[in-house]
Coordinates of C-alpha atoms in Angstrom, one line a residue:
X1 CA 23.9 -1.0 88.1
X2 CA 21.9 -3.7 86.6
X3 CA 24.0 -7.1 85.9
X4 CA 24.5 -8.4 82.3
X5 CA 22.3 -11.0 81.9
X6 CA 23.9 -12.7 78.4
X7 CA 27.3 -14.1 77.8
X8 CA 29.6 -14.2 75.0
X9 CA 30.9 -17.3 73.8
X10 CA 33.5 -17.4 71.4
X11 CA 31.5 -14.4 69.6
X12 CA 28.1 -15.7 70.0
X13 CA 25.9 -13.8 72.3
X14 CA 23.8 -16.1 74.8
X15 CA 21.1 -15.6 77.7
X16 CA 22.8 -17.1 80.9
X17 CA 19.7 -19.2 81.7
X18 CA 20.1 -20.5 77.9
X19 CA 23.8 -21.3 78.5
X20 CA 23.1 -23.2 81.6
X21 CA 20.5 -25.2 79.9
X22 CA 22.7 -26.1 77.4
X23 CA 25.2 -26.8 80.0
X24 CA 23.0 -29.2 81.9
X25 CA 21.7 -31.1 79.1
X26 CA 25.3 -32.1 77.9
X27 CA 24.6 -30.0 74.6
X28 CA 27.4 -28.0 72.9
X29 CA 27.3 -25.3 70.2
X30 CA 29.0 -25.4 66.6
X31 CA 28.9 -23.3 63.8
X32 CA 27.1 -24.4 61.0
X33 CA 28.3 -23.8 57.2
X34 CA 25.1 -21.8 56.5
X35 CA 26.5 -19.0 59.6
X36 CA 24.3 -19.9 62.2
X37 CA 25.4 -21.6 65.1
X38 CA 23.6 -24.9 65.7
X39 CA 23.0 -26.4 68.9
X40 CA 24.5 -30.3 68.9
X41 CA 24.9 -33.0 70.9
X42 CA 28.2 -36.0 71.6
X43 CA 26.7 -39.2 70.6
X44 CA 26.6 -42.1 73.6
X45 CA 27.7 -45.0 70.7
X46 CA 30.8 -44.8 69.1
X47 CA 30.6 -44.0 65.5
X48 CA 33.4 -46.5 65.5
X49 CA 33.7 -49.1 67.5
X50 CA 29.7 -49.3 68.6
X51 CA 29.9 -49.4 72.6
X52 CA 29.6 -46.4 74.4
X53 CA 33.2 -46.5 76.6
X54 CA 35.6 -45.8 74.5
X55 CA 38.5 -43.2 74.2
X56 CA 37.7 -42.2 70.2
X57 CA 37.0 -38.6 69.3
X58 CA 33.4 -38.0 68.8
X59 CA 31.9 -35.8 66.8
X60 CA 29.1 -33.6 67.6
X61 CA 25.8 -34.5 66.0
X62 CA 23.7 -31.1 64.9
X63 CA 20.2 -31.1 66.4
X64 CA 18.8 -27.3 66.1
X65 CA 19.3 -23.2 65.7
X66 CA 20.6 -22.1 68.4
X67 CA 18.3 -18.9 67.9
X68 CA 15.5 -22.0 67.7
X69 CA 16.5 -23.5 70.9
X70 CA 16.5 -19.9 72.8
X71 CA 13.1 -19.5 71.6
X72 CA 11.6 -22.7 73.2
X73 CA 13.3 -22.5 75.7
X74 CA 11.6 -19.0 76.9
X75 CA 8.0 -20.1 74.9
X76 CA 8.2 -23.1 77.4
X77 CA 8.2 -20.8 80.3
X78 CA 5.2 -18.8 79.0
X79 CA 7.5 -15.7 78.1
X80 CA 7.3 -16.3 74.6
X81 CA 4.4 -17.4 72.3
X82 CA 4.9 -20.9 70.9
X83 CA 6.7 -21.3 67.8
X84 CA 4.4 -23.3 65.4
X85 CA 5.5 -25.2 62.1
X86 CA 5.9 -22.7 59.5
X87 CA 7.0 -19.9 61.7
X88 CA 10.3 -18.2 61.1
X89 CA 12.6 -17.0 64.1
X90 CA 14.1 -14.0 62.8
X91 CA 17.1 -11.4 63.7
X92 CA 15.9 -8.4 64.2
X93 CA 19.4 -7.0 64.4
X94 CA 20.5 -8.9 61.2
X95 CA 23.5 -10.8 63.4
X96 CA 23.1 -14.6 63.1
X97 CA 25.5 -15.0 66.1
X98 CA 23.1 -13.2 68.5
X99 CA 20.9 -15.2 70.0
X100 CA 19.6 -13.3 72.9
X101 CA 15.9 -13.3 73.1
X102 CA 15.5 -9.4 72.8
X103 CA 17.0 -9.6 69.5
X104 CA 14.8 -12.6 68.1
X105 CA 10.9 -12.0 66.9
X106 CA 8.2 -15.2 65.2
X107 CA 6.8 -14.8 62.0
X108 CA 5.6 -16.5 59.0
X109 CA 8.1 -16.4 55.9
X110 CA 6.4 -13.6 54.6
X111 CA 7.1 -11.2 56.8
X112 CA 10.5 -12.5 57.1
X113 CA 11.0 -11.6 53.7
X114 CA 9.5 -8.2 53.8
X115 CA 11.9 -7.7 57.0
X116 CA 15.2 -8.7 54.9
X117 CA 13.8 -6.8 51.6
X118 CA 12.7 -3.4 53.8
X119 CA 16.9 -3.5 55.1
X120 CA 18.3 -3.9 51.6
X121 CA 16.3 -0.8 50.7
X122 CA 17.2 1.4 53.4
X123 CA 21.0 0.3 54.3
X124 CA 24.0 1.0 52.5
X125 CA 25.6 -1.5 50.6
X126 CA 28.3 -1.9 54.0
X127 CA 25.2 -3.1 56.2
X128 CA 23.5 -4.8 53.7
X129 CA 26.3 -7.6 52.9
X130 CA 27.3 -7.2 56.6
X131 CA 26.8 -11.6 57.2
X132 CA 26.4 -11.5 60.7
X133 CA 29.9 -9.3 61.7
X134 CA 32.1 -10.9 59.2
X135 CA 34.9 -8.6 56.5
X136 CA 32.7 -7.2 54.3
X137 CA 34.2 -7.4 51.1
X138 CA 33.4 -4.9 47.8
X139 CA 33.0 -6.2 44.6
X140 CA 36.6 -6.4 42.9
X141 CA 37.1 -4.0 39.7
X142 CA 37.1 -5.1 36.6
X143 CA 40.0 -6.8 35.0
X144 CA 42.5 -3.8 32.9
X145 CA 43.5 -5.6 29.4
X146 CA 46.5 -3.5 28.2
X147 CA 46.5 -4.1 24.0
X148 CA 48.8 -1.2 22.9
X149 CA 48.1 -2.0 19.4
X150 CA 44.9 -0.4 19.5
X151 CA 45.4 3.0 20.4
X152 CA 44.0 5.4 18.1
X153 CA 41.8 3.2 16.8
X154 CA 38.4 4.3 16.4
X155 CA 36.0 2.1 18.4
X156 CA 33.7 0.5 16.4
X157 CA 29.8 1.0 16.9
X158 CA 27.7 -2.0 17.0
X159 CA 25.0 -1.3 14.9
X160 CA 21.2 -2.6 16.2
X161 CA 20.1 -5.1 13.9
X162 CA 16.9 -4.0 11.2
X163 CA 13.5 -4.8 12.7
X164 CA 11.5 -7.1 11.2
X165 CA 8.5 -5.5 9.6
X166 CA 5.1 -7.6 10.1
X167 CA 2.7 -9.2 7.9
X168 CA 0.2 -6.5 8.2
X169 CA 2.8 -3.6 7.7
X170 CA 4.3 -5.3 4.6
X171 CA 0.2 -5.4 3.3
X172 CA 0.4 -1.8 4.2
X173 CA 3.1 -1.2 2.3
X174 CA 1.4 -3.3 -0.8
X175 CA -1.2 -0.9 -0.6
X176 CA 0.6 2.1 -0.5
X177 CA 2.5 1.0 -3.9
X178 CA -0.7 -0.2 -5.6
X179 CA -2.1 3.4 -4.7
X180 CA 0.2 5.3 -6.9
X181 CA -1.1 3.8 -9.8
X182 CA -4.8 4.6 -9.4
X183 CA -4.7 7.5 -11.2
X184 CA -3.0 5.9 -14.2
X185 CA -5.4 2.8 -14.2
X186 CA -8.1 4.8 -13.6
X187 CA -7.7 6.9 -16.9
X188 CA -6.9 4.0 -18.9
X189 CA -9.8 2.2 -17.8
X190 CA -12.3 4.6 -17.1
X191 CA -14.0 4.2 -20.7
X192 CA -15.4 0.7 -19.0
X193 CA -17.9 2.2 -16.8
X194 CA -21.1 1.7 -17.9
X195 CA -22.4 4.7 -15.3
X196 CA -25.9 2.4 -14.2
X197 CA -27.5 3.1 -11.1
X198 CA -26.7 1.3 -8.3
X199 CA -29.9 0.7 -6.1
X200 CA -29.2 1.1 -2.5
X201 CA -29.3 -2.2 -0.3
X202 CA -29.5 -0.7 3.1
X203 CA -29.8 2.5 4.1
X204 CA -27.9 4.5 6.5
X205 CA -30.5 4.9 9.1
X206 CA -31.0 1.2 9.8
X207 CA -27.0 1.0 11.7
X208 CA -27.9 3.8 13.3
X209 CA -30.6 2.4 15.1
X210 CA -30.3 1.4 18.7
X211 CA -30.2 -1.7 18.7
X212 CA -27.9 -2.2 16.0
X213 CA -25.6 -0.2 18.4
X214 CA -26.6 -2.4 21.5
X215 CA -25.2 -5.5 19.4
X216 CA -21.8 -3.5 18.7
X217 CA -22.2 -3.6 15.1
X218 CA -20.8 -0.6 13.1
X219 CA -21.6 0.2 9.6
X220 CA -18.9 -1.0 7.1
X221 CA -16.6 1.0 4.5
X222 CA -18.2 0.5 1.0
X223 CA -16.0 3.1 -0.7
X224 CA -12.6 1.7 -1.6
X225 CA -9.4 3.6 -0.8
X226 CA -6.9 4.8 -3.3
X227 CA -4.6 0.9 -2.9
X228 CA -8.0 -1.2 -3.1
X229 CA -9.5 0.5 -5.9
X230 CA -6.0 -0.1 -7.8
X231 CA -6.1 -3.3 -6.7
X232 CA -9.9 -4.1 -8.2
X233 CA -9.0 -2.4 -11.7
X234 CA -6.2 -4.9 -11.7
X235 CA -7.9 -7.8 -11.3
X236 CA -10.5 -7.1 -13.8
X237 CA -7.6 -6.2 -16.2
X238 CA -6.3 -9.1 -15.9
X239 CA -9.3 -11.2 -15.3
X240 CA -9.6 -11.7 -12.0
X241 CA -6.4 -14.0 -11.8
X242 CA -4.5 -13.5 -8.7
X243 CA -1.3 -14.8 -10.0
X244 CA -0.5 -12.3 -12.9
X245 CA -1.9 -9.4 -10.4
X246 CA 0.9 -9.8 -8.1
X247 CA 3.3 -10.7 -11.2
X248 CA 2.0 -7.2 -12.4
X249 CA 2.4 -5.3 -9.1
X250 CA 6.0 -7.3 -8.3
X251 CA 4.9 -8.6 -5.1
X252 CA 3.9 -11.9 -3.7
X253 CA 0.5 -13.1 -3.6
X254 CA -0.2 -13.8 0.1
X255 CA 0.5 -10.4 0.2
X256 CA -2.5 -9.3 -2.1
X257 CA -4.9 -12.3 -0.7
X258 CA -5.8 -10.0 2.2
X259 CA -7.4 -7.6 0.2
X260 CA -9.8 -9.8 -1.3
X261 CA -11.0 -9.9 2.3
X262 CA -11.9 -6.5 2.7
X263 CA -15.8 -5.6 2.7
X264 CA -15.0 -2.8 0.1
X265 CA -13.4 -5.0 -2.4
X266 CA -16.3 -7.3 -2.6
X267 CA -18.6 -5.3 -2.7
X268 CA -16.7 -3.4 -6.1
X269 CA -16.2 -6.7 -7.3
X270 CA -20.2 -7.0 -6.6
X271 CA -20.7 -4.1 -8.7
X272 CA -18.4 -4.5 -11.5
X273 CA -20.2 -7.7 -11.8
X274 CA -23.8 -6.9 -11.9
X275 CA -23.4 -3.0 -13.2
X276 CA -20.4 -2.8 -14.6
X277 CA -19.1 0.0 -12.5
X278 CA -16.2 0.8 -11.7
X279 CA -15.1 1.3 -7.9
X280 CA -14.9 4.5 -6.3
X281 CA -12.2 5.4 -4.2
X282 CA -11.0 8.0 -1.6
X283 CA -7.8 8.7 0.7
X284 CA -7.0 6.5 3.4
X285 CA -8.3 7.6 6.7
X286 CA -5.5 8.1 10.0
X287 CA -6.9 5.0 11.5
X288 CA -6.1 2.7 8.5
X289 CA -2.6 4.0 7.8
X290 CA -1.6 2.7 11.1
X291 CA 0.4 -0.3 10.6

């Protein structure tokens, strides 16, 4: 039968050839309050009195991990590889108070986080809050409130508070109301048209062209939909003045400015301007009606 070759002390598990080390350089372990156990030496000067021959207690003085100090001590043999500033001496078993060298691996933090991450995944919750052997403890349940008073109450529902509707959907919305009236403006103001020609400015065949394409420009909407076209009759009803546009419509007026900058309201403006015509108008497309 092969002969153990660690020792436990006081539930810390040690390589003998650590322990004698320790034993030989005067050192002495303590716990430390983050669970490890520290390797720490007895000062040779009196914390108290100064001299070094004195009968007062001394406390020991922390140095090092003792999971540090089993690792140099084996890398300083040429068992181990060296442990190099920034590498992390890890548990492989997860038990801080198990220092033997078979249980203990080098790595950067990285991996030392992958390692502790990887065992929260694949443990239960027992083994995962299992610090190094001590109780583990489950979370306590929740406090029980006992208010007799409302039994047979109805709970009441929290209701999610209204969202906000934005800038653009409450133009959308403008738009929609000023569209219900086209028809009505339009046969009250339809006598106005003067029906001139309207020469053509550039034809079609000129934004199809390649290279119009290669400079990502795409030909704009002249026609005016049903809200625009409402809006244009308005304003020359009411000769062109924003103001008693929105005081007509019964909305505010930054919420009618963005329809002046639509292509297809200037150029009806343009028109009713130069020909005296009248805009024309169809239905909103699916890609415009999204808010």
């Amino acid at each position: 039968m092969s002969r153990q070759n660690w020792t436990d002390v006081n539930g810390i598990k040690l390589n003998n050839e650590v322990l004698a080390s320790l034993q030989a350089q005067g050192l002495v372990i303590v716990m430390g309050e983050d669970g490890y156990p520290w390797v720490a030496y007895l000062p040779r000067v009196c914390p108290s009195c100064d001299i070094t021959h004195c009968g007062h207690p001394r406390p020991p003085r922390r140095w090092m991990w003792l999971h540090h100090f089993a690792w140099d001590f084996y890398a300083a043999r040429g068992l181990r590889p060296e442990r190099k500033e920034g590498d992390v001496i890890h548990h492989q078993r997860g038990d801080k108070l198990d220092a033997r060298i078979k249980r203990l691996g080098r790595g950067n933090p990285t991996s030392h986080a992958r390692a502790h991450n990887a065992k929260k995944r694949l443990h239960s919750p027992r083994e995962r809050h299992d610090l190094g052997g001590l109780r583990y403890r489950p979370p306590q349940p929740a406090r029980v409130v006992d208010r007799p008073e409302l039994v047979g109450l109805p709970a009441p529902v929290a209701k999610p508070p209204s969202r906000v509707p934005t800038f653009r959907e409450r133009v959308l919305g403008v738009e929609w109301k000023l569209a219900k009236r086209v028809e009505t403006l339009w046969g009250e103001m339809k006598g106005l048209d003067s029906g001139e020609f309207i020469p053509r400015t550039t034809a079609k065949s000129q934004w199809r062209d390649s290279k119009t394409r290669k400079l990502g420009l795409k030909m704009p909407r002249y026609c005016c939909t049903e809200g625009e076209a409402a809006f244009v009759l308005l304003l020359i009803r009411h000769g062109f003045d924003l103001e008693r546009v929105a005081q007509d419509v019964g909305e505010p007026v930054e919420l009618l400015a963005p329809l002046y900058q639509r292509p297809s309201v200037n150029v009806a403006l343009q028109r009713w301007r130069e020909h005296r015509r009248l805009p024309a108008f169809a239905p909103m497309t699916w890609q415009e009606r999204k808010p």
